[in-house]
Short mmCIF file of C-alpha atoms in Angstrom, two decimals:
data_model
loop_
_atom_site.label_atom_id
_atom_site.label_comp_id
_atom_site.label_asym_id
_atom_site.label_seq_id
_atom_site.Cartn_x
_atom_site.Cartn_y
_atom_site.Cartn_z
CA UNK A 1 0.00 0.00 0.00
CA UNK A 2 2.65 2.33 0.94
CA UNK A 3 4.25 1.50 -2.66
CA UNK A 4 1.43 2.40 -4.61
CA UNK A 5 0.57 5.60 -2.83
CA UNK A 6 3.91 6.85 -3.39
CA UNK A 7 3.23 6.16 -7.10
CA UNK A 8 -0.61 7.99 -6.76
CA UNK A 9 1.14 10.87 -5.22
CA UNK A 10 3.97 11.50 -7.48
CA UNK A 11 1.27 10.97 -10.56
CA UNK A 12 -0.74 13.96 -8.78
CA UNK A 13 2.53 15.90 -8.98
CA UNK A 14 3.60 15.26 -5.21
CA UNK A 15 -0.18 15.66 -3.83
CA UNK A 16 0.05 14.45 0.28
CA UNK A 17 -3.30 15.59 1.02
CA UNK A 18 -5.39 12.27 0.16
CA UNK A 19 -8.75 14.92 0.20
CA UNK A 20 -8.04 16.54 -2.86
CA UNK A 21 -7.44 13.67 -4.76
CA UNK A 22 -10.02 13.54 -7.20
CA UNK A 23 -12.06 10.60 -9.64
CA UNK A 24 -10.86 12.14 -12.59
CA UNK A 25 -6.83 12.33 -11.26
CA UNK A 26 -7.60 8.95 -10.30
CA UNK A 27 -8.59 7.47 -13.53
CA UNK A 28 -5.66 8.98 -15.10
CA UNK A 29 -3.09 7.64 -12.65
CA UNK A 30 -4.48 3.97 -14.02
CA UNK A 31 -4.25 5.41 -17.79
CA UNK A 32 -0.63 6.84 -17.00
CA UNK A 33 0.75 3.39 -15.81
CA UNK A 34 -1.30 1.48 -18.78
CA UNK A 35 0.25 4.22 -21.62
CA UNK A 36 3.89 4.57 -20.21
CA UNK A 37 3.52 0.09 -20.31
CA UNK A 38 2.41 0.36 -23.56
CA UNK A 39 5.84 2.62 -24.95
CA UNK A 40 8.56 0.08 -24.09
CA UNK A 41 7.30 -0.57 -20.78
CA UNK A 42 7.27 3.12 -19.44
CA UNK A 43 10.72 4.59 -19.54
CA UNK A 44 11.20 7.57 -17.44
CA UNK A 45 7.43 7.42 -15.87
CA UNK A 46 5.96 6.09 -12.96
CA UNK A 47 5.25 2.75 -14.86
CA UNK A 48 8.59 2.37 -15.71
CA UNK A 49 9.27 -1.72 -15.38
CA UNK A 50 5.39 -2.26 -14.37
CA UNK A 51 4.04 -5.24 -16.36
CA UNK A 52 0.14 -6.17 -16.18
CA UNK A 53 -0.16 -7.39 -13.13
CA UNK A 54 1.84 -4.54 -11.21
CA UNK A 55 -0.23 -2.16 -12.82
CA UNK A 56 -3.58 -4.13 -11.61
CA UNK A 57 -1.74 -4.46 -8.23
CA UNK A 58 -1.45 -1.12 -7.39
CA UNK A 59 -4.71 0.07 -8.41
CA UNK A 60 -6.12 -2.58 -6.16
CA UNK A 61 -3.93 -1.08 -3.25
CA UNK A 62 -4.87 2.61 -3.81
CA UNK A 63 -8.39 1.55 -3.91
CA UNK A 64 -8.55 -0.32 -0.47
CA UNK A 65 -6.05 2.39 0.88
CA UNK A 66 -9.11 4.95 0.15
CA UNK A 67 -11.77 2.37 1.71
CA UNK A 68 -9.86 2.40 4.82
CA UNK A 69 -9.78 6.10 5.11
CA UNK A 70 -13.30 6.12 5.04
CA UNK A 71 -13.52 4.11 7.79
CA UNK A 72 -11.08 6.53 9.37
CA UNK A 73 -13.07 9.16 9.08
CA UNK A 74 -10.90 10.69 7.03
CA UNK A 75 -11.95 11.06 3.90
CA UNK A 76 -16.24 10.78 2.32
CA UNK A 77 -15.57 9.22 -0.86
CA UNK A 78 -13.54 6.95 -2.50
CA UNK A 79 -11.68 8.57 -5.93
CA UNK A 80 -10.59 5.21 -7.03
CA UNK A 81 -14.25 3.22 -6.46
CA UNK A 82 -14.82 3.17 -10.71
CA UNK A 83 -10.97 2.52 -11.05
CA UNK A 84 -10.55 -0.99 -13.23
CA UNK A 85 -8.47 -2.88 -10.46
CA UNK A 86 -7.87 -5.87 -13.60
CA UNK A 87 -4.99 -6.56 -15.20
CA UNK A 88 -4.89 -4.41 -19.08
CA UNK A 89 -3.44 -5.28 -22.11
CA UNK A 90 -0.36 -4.24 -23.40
CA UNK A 91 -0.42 -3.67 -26.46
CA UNK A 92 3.68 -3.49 -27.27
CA UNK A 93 5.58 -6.35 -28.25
CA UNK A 94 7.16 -8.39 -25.54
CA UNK A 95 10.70 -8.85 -25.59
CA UNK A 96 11.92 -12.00 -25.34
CA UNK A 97 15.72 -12.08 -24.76
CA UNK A 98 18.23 -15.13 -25.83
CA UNK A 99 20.75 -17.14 -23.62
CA UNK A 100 23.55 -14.95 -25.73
CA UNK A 101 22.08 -11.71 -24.22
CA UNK A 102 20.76 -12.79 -20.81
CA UNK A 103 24.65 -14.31 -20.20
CA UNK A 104 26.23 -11.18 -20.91
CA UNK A 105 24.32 -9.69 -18.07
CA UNK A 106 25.30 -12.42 -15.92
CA UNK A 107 29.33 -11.84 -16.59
CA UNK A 108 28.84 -8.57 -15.20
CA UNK A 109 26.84 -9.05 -12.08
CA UNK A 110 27.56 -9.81 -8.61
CA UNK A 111 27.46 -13.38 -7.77
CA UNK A 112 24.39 -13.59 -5.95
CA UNK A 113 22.74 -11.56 -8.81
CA UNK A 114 23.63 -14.21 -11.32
CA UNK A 115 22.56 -17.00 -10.10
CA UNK A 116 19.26 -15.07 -9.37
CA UNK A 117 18.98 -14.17 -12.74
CA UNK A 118 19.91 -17.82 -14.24
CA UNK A 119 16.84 -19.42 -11.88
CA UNK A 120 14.80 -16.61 -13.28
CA UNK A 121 15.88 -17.55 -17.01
CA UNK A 122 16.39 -21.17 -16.96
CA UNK A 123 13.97 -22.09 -15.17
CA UNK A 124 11.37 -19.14 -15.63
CA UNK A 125 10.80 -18.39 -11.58
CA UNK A 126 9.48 -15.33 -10.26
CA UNK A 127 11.91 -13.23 -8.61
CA UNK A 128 10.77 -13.63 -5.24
CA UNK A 129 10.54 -18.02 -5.57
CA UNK A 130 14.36 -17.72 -6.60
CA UNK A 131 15.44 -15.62 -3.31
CA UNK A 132 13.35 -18.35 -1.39
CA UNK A 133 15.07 -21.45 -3.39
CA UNK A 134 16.79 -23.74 -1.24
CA UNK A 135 19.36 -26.14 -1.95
CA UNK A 136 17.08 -29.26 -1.10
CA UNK A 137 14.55 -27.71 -3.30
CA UNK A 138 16.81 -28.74 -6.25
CA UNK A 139 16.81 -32.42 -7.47
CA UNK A 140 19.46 -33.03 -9.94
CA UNK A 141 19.01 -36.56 -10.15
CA UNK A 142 15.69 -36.31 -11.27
CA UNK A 143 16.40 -32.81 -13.60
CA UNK A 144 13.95 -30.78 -10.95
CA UNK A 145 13.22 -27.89 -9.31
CA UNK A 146 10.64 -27.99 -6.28
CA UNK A 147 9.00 -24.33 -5.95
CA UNK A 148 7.26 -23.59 -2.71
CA UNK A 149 4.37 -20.97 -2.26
CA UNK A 150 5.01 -18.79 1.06
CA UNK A 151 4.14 -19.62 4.60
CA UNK A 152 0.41 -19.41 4.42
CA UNK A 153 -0.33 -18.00 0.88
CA UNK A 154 -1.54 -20.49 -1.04
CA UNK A 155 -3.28 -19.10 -4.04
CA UNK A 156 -3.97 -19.86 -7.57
CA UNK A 157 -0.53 -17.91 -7.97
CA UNK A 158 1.25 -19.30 -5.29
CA UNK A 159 0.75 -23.40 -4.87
CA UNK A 160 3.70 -26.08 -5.13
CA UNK A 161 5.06 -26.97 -8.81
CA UNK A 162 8.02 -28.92 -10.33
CA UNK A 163 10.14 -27.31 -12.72
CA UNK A 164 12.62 -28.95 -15.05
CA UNK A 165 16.03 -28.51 -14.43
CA UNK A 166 17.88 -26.79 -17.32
CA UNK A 167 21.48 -28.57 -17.96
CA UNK A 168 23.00 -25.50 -18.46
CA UNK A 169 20.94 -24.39 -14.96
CA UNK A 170 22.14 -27.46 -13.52
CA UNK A 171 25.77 -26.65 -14.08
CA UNK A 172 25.73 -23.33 -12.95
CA UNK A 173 24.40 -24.21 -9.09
CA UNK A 174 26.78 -27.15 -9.07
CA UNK A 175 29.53 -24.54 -9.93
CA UNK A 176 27.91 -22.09 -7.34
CA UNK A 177 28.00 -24.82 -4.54
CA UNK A 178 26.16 -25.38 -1.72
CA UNK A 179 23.83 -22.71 -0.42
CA UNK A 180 21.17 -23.09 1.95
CA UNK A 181 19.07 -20.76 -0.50
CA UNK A 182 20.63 -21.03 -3.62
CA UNK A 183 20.97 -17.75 -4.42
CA UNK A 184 22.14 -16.38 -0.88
CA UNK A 185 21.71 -13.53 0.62
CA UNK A 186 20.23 -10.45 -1.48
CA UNK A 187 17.15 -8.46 -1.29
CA UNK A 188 14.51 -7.68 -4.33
CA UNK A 189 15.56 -3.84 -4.16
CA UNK A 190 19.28 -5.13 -3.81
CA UNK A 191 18.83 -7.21 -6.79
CA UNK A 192 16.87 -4.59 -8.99
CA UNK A 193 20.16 -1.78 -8.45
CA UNK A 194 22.64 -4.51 -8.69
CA UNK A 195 20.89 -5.73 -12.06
CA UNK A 196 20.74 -2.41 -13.38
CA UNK A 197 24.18 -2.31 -13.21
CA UNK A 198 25.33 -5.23 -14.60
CA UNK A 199 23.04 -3.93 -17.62
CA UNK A 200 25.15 -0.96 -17.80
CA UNK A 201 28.15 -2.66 -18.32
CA UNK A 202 26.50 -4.17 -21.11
CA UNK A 203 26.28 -3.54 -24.71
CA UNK A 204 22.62 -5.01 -25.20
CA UNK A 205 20.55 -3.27 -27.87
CA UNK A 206 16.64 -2.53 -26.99
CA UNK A 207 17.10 -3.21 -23.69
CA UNK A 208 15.02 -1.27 -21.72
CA UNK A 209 12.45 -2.42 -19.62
CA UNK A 210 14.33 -5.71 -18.72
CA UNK A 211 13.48 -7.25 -15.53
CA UNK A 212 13.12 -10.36 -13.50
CA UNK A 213 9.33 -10.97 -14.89
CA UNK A 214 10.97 -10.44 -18.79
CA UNK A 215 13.68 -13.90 -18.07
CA UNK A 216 10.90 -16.04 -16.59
CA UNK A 217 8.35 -14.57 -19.99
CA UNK A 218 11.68 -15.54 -22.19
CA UNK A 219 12.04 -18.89 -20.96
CA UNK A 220 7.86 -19.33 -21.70
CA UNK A 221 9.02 -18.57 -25.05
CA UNK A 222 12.06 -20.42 -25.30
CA UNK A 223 10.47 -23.79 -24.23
CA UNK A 224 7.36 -23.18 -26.50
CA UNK A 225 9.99 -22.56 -29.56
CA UNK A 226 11.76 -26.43 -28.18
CA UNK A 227 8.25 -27.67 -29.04
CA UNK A 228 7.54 -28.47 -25.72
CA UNK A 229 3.65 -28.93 -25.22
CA UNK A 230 1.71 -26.39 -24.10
CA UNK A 231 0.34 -27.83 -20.69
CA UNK A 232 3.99 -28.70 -19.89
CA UNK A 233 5.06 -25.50 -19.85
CA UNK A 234 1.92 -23.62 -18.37
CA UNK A 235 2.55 -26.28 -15.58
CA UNK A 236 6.39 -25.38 -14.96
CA UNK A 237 5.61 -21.50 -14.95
CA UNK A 238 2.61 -21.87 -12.63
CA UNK A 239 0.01 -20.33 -14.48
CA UNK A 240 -3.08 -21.01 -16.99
CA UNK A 241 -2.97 -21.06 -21.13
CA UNK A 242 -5.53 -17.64 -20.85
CA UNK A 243 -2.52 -16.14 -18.75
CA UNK A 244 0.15 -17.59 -20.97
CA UNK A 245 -1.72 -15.93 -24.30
CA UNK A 246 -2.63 -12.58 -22.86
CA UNK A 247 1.09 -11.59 -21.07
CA UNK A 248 3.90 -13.52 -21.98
CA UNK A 249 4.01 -14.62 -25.86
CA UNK A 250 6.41 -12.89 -27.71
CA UNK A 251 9.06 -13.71 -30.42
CA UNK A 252 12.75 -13.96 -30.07
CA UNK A 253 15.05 -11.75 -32.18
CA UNK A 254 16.75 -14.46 -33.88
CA UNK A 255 12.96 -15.54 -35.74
CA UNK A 256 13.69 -12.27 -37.13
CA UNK A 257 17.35 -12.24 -37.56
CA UNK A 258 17.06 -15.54 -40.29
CA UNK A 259 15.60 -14.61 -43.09
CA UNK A 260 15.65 -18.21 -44.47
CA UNK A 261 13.85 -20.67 -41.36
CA UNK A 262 13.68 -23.51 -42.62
CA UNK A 263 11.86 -26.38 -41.64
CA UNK A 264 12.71 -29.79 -39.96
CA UNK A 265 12.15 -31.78 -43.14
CA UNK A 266 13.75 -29.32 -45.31
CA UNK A 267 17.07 -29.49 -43.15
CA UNK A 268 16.82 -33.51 -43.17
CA UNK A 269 16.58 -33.49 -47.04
CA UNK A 270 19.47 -30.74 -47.01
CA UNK A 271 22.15 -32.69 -44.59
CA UNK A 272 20.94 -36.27 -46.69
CA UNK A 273 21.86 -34.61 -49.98
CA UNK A 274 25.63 -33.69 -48.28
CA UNK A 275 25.90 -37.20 -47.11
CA UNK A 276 25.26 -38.33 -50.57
CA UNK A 277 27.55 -36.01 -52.10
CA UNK A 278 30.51 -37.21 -49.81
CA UNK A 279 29.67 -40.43 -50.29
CA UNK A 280 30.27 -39.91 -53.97
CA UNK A 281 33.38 -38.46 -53.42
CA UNK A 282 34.35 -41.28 -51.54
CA UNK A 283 33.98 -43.53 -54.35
#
């Protein structure tokens, strides 16, 4: 709550008095975090980084902030009561970033960073289920990951799941070693100014707007590209097709970068023809 009111009160241009907020500044704070999403994810704005759900999040906040001052006494009507509390649409692309790009960023963080950013990316965890990871959560006998929900928050968003375990995931925690969480000890503010720096350090085109959320949307992506079915992978992220479809399809850069895809078949009948051809010369 106190998150989200900072964000209604900057919107109102640094407004502290919660009486003169008004319906109509209130509908526009939702429209402001909805239109700076919509350019590249609102650079520069309050929205900046917000996805769909944030967005949705923090109008449901500011609303039941309001509904308790009522109660208080001190306010008579809530300015956010017709504010849509669901998640919008974005309309922008979403950027889906490959292994090349996301290791880059990993090279230049901090330890603890990286290997939150690999269990984000690999294995397409939420930010906050990687800080919680422990070491007996992973199985890499059986190519798992156990995630958790919190201590009394079981949800439709938060309920136990296996996750496959990525080999080139797998490698990097065995390098790592043992941790009782396997990322150790950083905080999610620590780990969104540490990963801003290892992005600056970078040389990553159109990367704006990267964050935690954007790996674990990349590897939905990634493992739909593998051909992996889609009930699999719905089932290792933790969420439904309807959510999969609305907020985290995209296309990686290199469907983009090849001009000539071509198709399974095709590259069968290509690499027969060049065994065929050296067999020849072999005779």
């Amino acid at each position: 709550h106190i998150k989200a009111m900072e964000l209604v009160r900057k919107s109102m241009g640094g407004q502290s008095n919660i009486k003169n907020i008004t319906q109509a500044q209130a509908q526009t704070f939702r429209l402001e975090l909805v239109s700076a999403a919509n350019s590249l994810h609102g650079k520069g704005t309050i929205a900046r980084h917000k996805t769909e759900g944030t967005i949705a999040r923090h109008c449901r906040r500011a609303k039941s902030y309001f509904e308790w001052a009522i109660k208080k006494e001190y306010i008579d009507k809530n300015p956010f009561a017709h504010v849509s509390t669901y998640a919008p649409e974005i309309q922008v692309p979403r950027r889906v970033f490959e292994e090349c790009e996301i290791k880059m960023i990993m090279d230049a963080a901090k330890p603890n960073l990286r290997m939150l950013i690999a269990l984000c990316f690999y294995a397409g965890l939420r930010k906050n289920e990687a800080i919680r990871l422990r070491w007996s959560d992973v199985n890499f006998e059986r190519n798992r990951i156990s995630v958790w929900p919190p201590e009394g928050r079981v949800s439709s968003k938060h309920k136990f799941r296996e996750v496959f375990l990525e080999p080139e995931l797998s490698r990097i925690i065995k390098e790592r070693g043992y941790n009782k969480t396997v990322v150790g000890q950083i905080t999610a503010d620590r780990a969104w100014i540490d990963l801003h720096e290892a992005i600056a350090k970078t040389q990553i085109k159109n990367v704006a707007g990267l964050n935690f959320q954007l790996m674990r949307s990349s590897r939905e992506n990634h493992w739909f590209a593998q051909g992996i079915p889609p009930n699999v992978v719905t089932a290792w992220l933790g969420h439904t097709a309807q959510i999969a479809a609305k907020h985290y399809r995209g296309v990686p850069e290199s469907f983009y970068a090849d001009k000539n895809l071509k198709s399974k078949d095709e590259e069968i009948i290509e690499l027969r023809n060049k065994i065929l051809m050296l067999e020849n010369k072999l005779k």
